[in-house]
Tab-separated table of C-alpha atoms (C1' of nucleotides) in Angstrom:
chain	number	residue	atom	x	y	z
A	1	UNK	CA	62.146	-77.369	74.889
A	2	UNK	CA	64.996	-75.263	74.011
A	3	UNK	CA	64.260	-72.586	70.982
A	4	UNK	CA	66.757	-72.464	68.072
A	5	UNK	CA	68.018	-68.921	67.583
A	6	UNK	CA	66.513	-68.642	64.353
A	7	UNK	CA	63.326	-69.747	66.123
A	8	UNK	CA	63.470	-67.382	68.874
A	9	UNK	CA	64.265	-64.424	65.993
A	10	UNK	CA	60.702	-65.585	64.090
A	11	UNK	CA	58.985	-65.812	67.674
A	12	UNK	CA	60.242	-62.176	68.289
A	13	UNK	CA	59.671	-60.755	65.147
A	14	UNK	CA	56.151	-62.367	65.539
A	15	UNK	CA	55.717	-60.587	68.887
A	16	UNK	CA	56.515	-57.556	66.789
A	17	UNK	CA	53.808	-57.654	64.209
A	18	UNK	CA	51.201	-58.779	66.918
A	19	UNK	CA	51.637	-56.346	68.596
A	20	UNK	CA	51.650	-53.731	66.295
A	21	UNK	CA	48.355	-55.321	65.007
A	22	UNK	CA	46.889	-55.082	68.369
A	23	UNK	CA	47.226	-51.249	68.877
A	24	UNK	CA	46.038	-50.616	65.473
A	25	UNK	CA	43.092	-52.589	66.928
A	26	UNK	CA	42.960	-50.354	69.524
A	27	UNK	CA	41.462	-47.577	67.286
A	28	UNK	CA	45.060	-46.338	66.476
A	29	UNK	CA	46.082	-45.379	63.041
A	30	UNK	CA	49.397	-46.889	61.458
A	31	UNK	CA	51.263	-43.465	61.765
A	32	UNK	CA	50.337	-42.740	65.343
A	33	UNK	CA	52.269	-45.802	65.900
A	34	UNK	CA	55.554	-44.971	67.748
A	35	UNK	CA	58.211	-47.598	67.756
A	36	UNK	CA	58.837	-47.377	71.300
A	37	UNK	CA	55.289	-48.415	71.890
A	38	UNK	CA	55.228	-50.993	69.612
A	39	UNK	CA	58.574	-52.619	71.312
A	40	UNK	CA	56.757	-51.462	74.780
A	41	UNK	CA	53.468	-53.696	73.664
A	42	UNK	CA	55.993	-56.325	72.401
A	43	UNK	CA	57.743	-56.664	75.350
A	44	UNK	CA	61.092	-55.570	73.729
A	45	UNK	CA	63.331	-53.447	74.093
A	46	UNK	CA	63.355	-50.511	72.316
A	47	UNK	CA	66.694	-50.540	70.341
A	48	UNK	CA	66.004	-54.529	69.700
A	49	UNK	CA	63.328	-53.566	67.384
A	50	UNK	CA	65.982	-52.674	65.107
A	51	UNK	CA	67.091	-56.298	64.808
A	52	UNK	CA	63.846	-57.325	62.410
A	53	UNK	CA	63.034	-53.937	60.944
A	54	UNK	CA	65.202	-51.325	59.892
A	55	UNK	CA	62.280	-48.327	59.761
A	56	UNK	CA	58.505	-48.181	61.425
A	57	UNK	CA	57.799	-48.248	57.376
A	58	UNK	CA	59.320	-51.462	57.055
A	59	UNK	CA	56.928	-53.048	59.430
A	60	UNK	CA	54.391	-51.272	58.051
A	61	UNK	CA	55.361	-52.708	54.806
A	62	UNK	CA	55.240	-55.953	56.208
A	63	UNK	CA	51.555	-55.146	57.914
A	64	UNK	CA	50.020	-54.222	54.922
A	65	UNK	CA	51.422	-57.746	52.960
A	66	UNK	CA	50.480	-59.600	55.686
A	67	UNK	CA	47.019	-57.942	55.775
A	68	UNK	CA	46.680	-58.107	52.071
A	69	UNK	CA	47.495	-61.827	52.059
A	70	UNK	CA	44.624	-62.399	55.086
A	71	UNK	CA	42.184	-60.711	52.664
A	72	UNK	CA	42.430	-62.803	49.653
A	73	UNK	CA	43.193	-65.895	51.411
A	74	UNK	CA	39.662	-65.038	52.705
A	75	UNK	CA	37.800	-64.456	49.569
A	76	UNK	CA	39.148	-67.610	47.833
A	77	UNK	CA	37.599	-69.321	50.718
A	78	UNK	CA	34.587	-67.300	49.687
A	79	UNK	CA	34.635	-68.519	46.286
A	80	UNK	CA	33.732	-71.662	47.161
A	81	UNK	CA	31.076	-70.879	48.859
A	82	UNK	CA	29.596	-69.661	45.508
A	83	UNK	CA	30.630	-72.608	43.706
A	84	UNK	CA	28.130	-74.515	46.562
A	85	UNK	CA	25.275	-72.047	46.455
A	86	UNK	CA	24.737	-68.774	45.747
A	87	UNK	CA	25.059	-65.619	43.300
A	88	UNK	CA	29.024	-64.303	42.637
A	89	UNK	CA	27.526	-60.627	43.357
A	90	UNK	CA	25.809	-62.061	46.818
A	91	UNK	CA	28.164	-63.990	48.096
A	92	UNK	CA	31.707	-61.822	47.588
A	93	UNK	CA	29.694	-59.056	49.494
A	94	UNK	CA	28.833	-61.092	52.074
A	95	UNK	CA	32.602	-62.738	52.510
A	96	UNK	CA	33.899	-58.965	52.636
A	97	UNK	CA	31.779	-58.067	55.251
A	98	UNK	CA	32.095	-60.828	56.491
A	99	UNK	CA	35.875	-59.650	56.660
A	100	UNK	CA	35.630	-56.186	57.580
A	101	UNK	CA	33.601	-56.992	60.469
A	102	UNK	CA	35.987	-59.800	61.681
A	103	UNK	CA	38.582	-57.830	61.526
A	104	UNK	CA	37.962	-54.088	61.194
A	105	UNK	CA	41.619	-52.791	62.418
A	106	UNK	CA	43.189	-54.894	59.098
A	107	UNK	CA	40.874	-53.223	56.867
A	108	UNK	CA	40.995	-49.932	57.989
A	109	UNK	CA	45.034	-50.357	57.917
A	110	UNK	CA	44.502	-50.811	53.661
A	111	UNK	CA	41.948	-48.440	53.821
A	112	UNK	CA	43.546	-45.675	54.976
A	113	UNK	CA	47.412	-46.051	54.309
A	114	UNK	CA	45.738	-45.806	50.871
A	115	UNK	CA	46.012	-42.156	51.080
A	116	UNK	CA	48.422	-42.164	53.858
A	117	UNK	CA	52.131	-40.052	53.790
A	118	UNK	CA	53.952	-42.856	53.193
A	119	UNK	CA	54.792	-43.630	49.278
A	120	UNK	CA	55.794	-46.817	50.326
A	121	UNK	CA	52.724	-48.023	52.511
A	122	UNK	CA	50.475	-46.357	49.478
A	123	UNK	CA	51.658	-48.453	46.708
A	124	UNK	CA	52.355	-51.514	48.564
A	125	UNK	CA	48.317	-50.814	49.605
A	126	UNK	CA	47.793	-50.521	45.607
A	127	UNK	CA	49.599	-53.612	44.679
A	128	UNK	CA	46.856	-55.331	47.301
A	129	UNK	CA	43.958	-53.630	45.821
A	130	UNK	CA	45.223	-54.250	42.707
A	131	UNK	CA	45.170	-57.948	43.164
A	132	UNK	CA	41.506	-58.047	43.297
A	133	UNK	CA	40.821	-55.857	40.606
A	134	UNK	CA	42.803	-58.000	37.803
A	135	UNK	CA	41.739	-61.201	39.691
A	136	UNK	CA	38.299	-60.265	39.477
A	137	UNK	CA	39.115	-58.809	35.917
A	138	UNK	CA	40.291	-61.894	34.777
A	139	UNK	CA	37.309	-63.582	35.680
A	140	UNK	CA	35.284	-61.114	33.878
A	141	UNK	CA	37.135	-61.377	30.492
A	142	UNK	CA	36.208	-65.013	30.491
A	143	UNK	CA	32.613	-64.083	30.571
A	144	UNK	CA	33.532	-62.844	27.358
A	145	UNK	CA	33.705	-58.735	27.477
A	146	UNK	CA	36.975	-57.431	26.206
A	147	UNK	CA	39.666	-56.108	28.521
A	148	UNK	CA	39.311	-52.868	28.716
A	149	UNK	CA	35.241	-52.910	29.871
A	150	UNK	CA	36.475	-56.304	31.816
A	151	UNK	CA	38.887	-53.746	33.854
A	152	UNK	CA	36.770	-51.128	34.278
A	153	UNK	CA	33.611	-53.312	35.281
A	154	UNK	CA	36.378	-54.624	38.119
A	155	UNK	CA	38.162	-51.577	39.034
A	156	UNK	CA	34.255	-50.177	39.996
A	157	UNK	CA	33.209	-53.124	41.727
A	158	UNK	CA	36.183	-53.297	44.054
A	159	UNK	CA	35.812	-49.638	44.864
A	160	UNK	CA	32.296	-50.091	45.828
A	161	UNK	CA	32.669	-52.862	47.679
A	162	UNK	CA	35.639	-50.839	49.602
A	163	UNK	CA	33.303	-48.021	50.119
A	164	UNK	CA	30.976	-50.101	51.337
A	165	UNK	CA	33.192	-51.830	53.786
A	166	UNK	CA	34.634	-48.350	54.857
A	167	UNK	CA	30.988	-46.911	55.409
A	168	UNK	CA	30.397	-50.234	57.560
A	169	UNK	CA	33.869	-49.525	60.109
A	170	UNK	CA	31.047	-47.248	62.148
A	171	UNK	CA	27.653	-48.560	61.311
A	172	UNK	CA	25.301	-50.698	63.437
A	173	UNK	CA	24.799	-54.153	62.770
A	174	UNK	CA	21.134	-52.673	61.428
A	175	UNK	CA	23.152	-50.516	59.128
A	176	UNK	CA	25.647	-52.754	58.076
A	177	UNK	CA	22.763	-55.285	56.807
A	178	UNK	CA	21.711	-52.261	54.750
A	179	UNK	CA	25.188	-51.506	53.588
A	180	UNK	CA	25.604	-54.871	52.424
A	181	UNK	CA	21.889	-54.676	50.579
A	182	UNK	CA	23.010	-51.627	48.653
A	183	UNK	CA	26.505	-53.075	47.663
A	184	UNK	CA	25.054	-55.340	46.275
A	185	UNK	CA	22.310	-53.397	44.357
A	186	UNK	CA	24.669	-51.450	42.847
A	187	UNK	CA	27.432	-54.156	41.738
A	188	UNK	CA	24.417	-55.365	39.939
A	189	UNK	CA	23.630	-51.989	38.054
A	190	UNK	CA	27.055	-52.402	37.243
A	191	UNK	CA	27.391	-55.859	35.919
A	192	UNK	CA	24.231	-55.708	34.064
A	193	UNK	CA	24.992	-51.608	32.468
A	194	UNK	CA	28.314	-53.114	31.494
A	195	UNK	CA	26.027	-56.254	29.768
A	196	UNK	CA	24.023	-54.218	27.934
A	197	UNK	CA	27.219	-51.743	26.599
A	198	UNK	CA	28.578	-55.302	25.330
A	199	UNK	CA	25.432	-55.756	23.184
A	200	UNK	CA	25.627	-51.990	21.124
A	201	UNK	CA	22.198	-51.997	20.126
A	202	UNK	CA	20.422	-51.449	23.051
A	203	UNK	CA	23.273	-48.924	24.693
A	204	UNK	CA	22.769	-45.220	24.629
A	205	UNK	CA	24.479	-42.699	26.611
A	206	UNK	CA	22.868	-40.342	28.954
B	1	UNK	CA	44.413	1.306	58.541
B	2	UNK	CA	43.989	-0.153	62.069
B	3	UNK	CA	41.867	-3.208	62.857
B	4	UNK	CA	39.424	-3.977	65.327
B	5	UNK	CA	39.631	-6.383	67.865
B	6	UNK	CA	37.675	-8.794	66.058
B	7	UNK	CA	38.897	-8.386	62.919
B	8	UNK	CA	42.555	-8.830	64.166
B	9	UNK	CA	41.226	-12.150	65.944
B	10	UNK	CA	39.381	-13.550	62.900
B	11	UNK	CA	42.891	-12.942	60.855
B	12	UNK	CA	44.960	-14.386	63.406
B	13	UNK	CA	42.285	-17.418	63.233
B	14	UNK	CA	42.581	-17.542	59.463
B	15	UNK	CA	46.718	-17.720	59.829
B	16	UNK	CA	46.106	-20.514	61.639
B	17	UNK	CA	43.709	-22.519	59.108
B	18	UNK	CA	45.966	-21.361	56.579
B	19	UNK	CA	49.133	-22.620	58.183
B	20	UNK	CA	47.642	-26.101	58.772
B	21	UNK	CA	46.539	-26.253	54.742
B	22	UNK	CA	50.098	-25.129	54.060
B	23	UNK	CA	51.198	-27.997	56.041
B	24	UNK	CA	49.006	-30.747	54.221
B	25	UNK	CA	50.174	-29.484	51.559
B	26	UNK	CA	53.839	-30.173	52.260
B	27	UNK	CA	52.556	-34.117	52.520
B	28	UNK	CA	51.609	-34.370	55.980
B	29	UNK	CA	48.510	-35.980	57.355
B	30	UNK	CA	46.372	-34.044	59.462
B	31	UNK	CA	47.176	-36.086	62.639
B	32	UNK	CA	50.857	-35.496	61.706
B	33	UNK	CA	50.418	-32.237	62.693
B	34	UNK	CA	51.119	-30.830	66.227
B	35	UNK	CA	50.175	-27.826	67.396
B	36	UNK	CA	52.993	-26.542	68.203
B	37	UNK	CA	54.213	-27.041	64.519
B	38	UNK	CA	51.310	-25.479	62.874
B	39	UNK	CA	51.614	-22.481	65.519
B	40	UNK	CA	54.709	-22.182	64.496
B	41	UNK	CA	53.798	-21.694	61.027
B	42	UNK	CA	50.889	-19.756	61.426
B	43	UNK	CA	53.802	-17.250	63.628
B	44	UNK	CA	52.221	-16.981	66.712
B	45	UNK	CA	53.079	-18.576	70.185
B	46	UNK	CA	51.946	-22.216	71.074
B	47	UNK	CA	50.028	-21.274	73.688
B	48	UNK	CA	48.006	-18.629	71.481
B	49	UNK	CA	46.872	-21.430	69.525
B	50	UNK	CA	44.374	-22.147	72.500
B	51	UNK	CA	42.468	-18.629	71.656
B	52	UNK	CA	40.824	-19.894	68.649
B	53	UNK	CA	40.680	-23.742	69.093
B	54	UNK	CA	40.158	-25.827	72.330
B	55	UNK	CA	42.288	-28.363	70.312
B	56	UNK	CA	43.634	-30.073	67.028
B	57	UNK	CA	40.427	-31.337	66.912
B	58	UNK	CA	38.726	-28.612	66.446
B	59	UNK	CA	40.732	-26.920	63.909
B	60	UNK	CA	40.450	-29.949	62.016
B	61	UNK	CA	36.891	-29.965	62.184
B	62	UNK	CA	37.156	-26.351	60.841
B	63	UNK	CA	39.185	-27.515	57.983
B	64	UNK	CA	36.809	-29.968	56.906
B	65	UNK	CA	34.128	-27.820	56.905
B	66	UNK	CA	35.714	-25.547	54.876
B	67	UNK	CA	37.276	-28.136	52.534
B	68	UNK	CA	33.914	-29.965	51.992
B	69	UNK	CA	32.275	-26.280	51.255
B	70	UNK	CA	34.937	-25.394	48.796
B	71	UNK	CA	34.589	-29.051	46.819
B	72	UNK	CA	30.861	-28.511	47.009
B	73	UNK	CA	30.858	-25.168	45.213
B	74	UNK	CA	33.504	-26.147	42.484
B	75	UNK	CA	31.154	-29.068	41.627
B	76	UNK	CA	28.175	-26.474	41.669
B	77	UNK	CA	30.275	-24.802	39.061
B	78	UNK	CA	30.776	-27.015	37.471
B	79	UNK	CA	26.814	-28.124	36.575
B	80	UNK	CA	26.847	-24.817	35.011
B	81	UNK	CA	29.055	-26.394	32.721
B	82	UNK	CA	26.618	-28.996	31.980
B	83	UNK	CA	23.838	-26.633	31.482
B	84	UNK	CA	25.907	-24.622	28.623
B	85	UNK	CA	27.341	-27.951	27.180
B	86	UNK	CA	28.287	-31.710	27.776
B	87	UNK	CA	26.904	-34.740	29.089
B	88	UNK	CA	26.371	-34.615	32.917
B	89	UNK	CA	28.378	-37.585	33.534
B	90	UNK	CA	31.638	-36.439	31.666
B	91	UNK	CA	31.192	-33.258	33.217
B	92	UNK	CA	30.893	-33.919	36.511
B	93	UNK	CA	33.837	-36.262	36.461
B	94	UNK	CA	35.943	-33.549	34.458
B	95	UNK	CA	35.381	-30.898	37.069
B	96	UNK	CA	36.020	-33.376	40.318
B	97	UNK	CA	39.285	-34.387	38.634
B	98	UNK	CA	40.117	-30.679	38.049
B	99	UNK	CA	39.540	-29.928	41.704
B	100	UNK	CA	41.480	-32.804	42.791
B	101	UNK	CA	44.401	-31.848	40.510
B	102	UNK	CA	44.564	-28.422	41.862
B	103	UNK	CA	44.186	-29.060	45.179
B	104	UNK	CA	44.951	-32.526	46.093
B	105	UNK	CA	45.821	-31.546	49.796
B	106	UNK	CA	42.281	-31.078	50.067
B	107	UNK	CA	40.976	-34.172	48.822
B	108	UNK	CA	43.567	-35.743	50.584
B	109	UNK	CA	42.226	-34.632	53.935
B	110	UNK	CA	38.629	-35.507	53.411
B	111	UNK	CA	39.499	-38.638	52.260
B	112	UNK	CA	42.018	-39.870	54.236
B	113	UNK	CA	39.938	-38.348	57.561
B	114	UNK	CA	37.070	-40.964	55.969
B	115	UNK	CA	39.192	-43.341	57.851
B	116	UNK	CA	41.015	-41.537	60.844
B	117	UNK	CA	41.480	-42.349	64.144
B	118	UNK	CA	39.323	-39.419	65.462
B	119	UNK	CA	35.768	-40.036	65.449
B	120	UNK	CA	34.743	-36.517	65.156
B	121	UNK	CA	36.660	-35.851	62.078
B	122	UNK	CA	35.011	-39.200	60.583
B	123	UNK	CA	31.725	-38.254	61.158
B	124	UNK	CA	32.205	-34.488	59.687
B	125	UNK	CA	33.864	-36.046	56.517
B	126	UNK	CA	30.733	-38.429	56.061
B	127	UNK	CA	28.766	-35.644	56.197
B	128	UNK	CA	30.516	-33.712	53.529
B	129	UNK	CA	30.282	-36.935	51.215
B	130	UNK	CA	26.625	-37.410	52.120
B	131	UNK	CA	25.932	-33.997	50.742
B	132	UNK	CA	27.458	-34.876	47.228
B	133	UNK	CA	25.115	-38.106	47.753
B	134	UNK	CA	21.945	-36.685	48.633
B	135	UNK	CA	22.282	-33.684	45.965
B	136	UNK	CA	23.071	-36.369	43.251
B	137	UNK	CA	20.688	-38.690	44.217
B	138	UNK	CA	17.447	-35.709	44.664
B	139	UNK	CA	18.574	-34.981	40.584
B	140	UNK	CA	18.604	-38.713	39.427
B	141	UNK	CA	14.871	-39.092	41.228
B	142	UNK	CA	13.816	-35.650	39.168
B	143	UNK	CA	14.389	-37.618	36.127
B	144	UNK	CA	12.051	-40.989	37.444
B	145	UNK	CA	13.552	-43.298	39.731
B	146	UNK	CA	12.525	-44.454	43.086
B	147	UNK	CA	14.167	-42.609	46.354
B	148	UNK	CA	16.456	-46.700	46.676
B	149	UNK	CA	17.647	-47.020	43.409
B	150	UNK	CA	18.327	-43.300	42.986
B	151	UNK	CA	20.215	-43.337	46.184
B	152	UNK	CA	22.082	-46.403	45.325
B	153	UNK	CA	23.188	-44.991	42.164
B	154	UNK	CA	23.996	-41.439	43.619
B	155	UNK	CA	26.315	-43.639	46.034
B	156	UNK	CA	28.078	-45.766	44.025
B	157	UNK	CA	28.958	-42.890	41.387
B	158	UNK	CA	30.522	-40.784	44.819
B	159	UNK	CA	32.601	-44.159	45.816
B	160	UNK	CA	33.614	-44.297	41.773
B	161	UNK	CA	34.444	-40.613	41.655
B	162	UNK	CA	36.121	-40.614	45.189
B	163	UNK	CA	38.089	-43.764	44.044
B	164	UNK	CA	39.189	-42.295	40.740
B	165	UNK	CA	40.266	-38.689	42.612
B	166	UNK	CA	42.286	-40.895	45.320
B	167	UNK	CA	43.982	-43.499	42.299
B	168	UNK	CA	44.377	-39.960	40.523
B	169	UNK	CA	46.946	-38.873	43.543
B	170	UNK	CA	49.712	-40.628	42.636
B	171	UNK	CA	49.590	-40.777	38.907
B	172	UNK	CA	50.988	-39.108	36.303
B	173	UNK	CA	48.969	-36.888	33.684
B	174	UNK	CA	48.452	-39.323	31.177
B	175	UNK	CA	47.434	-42.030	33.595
B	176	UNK	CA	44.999	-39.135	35.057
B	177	UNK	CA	43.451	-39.292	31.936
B	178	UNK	CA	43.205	-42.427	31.702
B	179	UNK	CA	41.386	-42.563	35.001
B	180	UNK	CA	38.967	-40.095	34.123
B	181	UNK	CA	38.234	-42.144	31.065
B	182	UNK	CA	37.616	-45.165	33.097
B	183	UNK	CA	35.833	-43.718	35.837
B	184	UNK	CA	33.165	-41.678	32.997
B	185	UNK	CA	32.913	-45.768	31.617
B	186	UNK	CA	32.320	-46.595	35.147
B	187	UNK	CA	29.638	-44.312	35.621
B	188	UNK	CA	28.119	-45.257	32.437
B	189	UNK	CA	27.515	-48.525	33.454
B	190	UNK	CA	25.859	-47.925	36.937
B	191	UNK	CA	23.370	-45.336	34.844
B	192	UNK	CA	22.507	-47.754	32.123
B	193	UNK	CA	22.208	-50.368	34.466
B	194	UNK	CA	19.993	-48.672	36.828
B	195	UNK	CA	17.895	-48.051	34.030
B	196	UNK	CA	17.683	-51.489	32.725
B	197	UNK	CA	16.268	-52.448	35.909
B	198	UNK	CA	14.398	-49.283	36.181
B	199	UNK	CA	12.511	-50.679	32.437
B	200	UNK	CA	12.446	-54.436	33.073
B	201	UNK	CA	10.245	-54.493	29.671
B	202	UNK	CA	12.954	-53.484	27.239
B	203	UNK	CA	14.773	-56.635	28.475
B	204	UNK	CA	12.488	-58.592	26.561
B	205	UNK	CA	14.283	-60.141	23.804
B	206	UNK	CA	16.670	-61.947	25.869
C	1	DT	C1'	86.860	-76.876	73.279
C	2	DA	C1'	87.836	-72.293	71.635
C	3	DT	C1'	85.986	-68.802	68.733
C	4	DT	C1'	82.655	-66.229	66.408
C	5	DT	C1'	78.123	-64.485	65.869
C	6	DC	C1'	74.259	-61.845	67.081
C	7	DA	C1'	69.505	-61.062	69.566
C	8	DG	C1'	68.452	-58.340	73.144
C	9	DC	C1'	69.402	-54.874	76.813
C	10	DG	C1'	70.565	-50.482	79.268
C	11	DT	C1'	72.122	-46.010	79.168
C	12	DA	C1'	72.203	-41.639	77.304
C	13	DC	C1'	70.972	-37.637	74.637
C	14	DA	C1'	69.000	-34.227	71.743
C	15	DA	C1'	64.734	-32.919	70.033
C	16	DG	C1'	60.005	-32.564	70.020
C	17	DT	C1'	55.400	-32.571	72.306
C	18	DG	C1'	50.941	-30.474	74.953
C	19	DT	C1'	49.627	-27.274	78.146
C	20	DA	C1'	49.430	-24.700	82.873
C	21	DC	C1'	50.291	-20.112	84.574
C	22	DG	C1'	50.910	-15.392	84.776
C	23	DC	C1'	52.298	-11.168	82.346
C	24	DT	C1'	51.805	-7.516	78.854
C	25	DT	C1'	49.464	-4.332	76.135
C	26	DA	C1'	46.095	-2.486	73.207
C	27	DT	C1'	41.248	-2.233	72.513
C	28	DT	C1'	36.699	-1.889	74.324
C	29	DT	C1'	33.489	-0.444	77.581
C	30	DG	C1'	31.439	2.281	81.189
D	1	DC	C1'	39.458	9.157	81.700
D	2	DA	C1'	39.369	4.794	84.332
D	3	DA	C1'	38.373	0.002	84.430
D	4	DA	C1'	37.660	-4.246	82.289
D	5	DT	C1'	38.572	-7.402	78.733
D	6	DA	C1'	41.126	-10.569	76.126
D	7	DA	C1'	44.721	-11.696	72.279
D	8	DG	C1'	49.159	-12.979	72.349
D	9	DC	C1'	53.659	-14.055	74.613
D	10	DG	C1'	57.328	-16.354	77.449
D	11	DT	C1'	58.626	-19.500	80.720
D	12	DA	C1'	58.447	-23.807	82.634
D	13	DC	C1'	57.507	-28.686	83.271
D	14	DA	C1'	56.813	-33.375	82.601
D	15	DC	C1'	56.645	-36.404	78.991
D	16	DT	C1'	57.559	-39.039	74.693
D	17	DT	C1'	60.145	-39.802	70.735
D	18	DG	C1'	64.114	-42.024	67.643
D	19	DT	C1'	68.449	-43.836	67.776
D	20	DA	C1'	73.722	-44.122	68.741
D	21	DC	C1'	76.852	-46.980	71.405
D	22	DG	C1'	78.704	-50.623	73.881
D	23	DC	C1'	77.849	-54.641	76.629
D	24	DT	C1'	76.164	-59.488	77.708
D	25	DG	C1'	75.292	-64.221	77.237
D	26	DA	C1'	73.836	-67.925	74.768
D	27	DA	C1'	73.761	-70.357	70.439
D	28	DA	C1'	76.336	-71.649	66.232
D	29	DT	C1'	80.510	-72.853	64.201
D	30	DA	C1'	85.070	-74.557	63.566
DNA sequence: TATTTCAGCGTACAAGTGTACGCTTATTTG
DNA sequence: CAAATAAGCGTACACTTGTACGCTGAAATA
């Protein structure tokens, strides 16, 4: 079985991103990545890694889509699973952590080229996160609160269950249970203080 | 005006610290940073470096310390500002912002670190945040929740600040307030929805 | 079949890295 | 005053890094 040379390009490039992937599972961070060892782990040469990417950024580009695409592709699984059984709140938690304890190394790559040096890797890391919020936004609006609460309720919910995935990357499995507990808790407090802004007669500031 | 031994050592030390904020300043990650580099900048020889730290490590350690103290005592400041005027909540995310604005290389470090490769440096940034979380949460028990829900609460406002300070990064001033806005809406919700919980017999009419 | 294309390699180089070792020199100590 | 201490320096070494350049050989094209 003879490989077309587009075929053998894809299989390379592939090799690439694997193994790229596989030393950020390693417990190294997307910067202290050095294309050398990336070719090294790929069992390339060094200068061939120029032939799919033109920068270390542009694979990390293509890390963080690829990552970001994993992620969703997961919690639309997830969303089934509520449709079956089970609470919205209960369940996305669940599929995250689910997620981030599958596969910490792709979550900690979003996580922190969040606030990493590239401007590139940031806001393709935003676009990502921002997927979720308006996704989840969108779904929120048809529960009938206007856009702007519908946003905000989503923005806070994403960042808490990103916190609480972050706080996870080191915790036991003890821990982790907890984690997941007080995620939960506290998208709750959030869904139902957002409720009862939506109805003004029982809201009052603090 | 000569200086003691010690004296001259503990300024020497300082040039260092000072060098490596310098650097994150300029937009590099702390694990962008050699030694060499940040001896360099701090003008002393490499090898001098070793006098004051056994490592990067170490200094980095040092630098969260110190950044984590400093954001700790602007935000202790800034309750004074709630005491005089102004609801805590606005407050509070008024004076993090501020901080973040005028020093974003700090915030930068503490939060990207959240996520670094080097376990030490993790666990000393999760320290610093747990402060924020156990300070908050002791004040929202004072005024009559349980130690779980106040804790829950006192976390998810320090993901939802955190978050707003790390979207905040990147954005222009009129998106920053923006931000702000959102995240004091955020906050609003957790609050009144702790609460609502906290009362489950004003929930009646539903 | 003859020609073009191009993925991958090897070599080479300048630049940067951490750190071992021993020296200097000024302060501190006895 | 003499001896001990230790901050800071310079040199040196063994690596690692990105990437420029030109070659090879096989697949694609004409």
């Amino acid at each position: 079985m003879t490989l077309s040379r587009a075929e053998q390009k894809e299989k390379t490039r592939r090799a690439i991103i694997d193994a790229a992937l596989r030393q950020l599972s390693a417990g190294k961070s997307f910067d202290a990545l050095s294309l050398r060892e990336v070719a090294r782990e790929a069992d390339i040469a060094p200068t061939s890694f120029y032939r799919h990417f033109k920068d270390m950024e542009e694979l990390g580009l293509t890390l963080v889509d690829e990552c970001g695409l994993a992620l969703r592709q997961i919690m639309r699984k997830g969303r089934k699973r509520i449709e079956n059984a089970g609470s919205v709140i209960g369940t996305s938690v669940d599929t995250f952590m689910e997620f981030t304890e599958a596969n910490p190394n792709i979550f900690r790559l979003l996580f922190h080229e969040r606030s990493g040096t590239s401007h590139g890797l940031r806001t393709a890391v935003a676009r990502e996160i921002q997927y979720f919020i308006v996704e989840l936004s969108d779904y929120i609006e048809t529960v009938g609160y206007e856009a702007e609460s519908a946003y905000a309720q989503a923005e806070a919910m994403v960042a808490i269950v990103f916190n609480a995935g972050a706080e996870s990357l080191d915790a036991k499995p003890a821990q982790r249970k907890e984690i997941a507990r007080r995620a939960k808790m506290q998208l709750r407090f959030i869904a139902s203080g957002a409720a009862q802004q939506l109805k003004p007669f029982k809201g009052k500031d603090q």
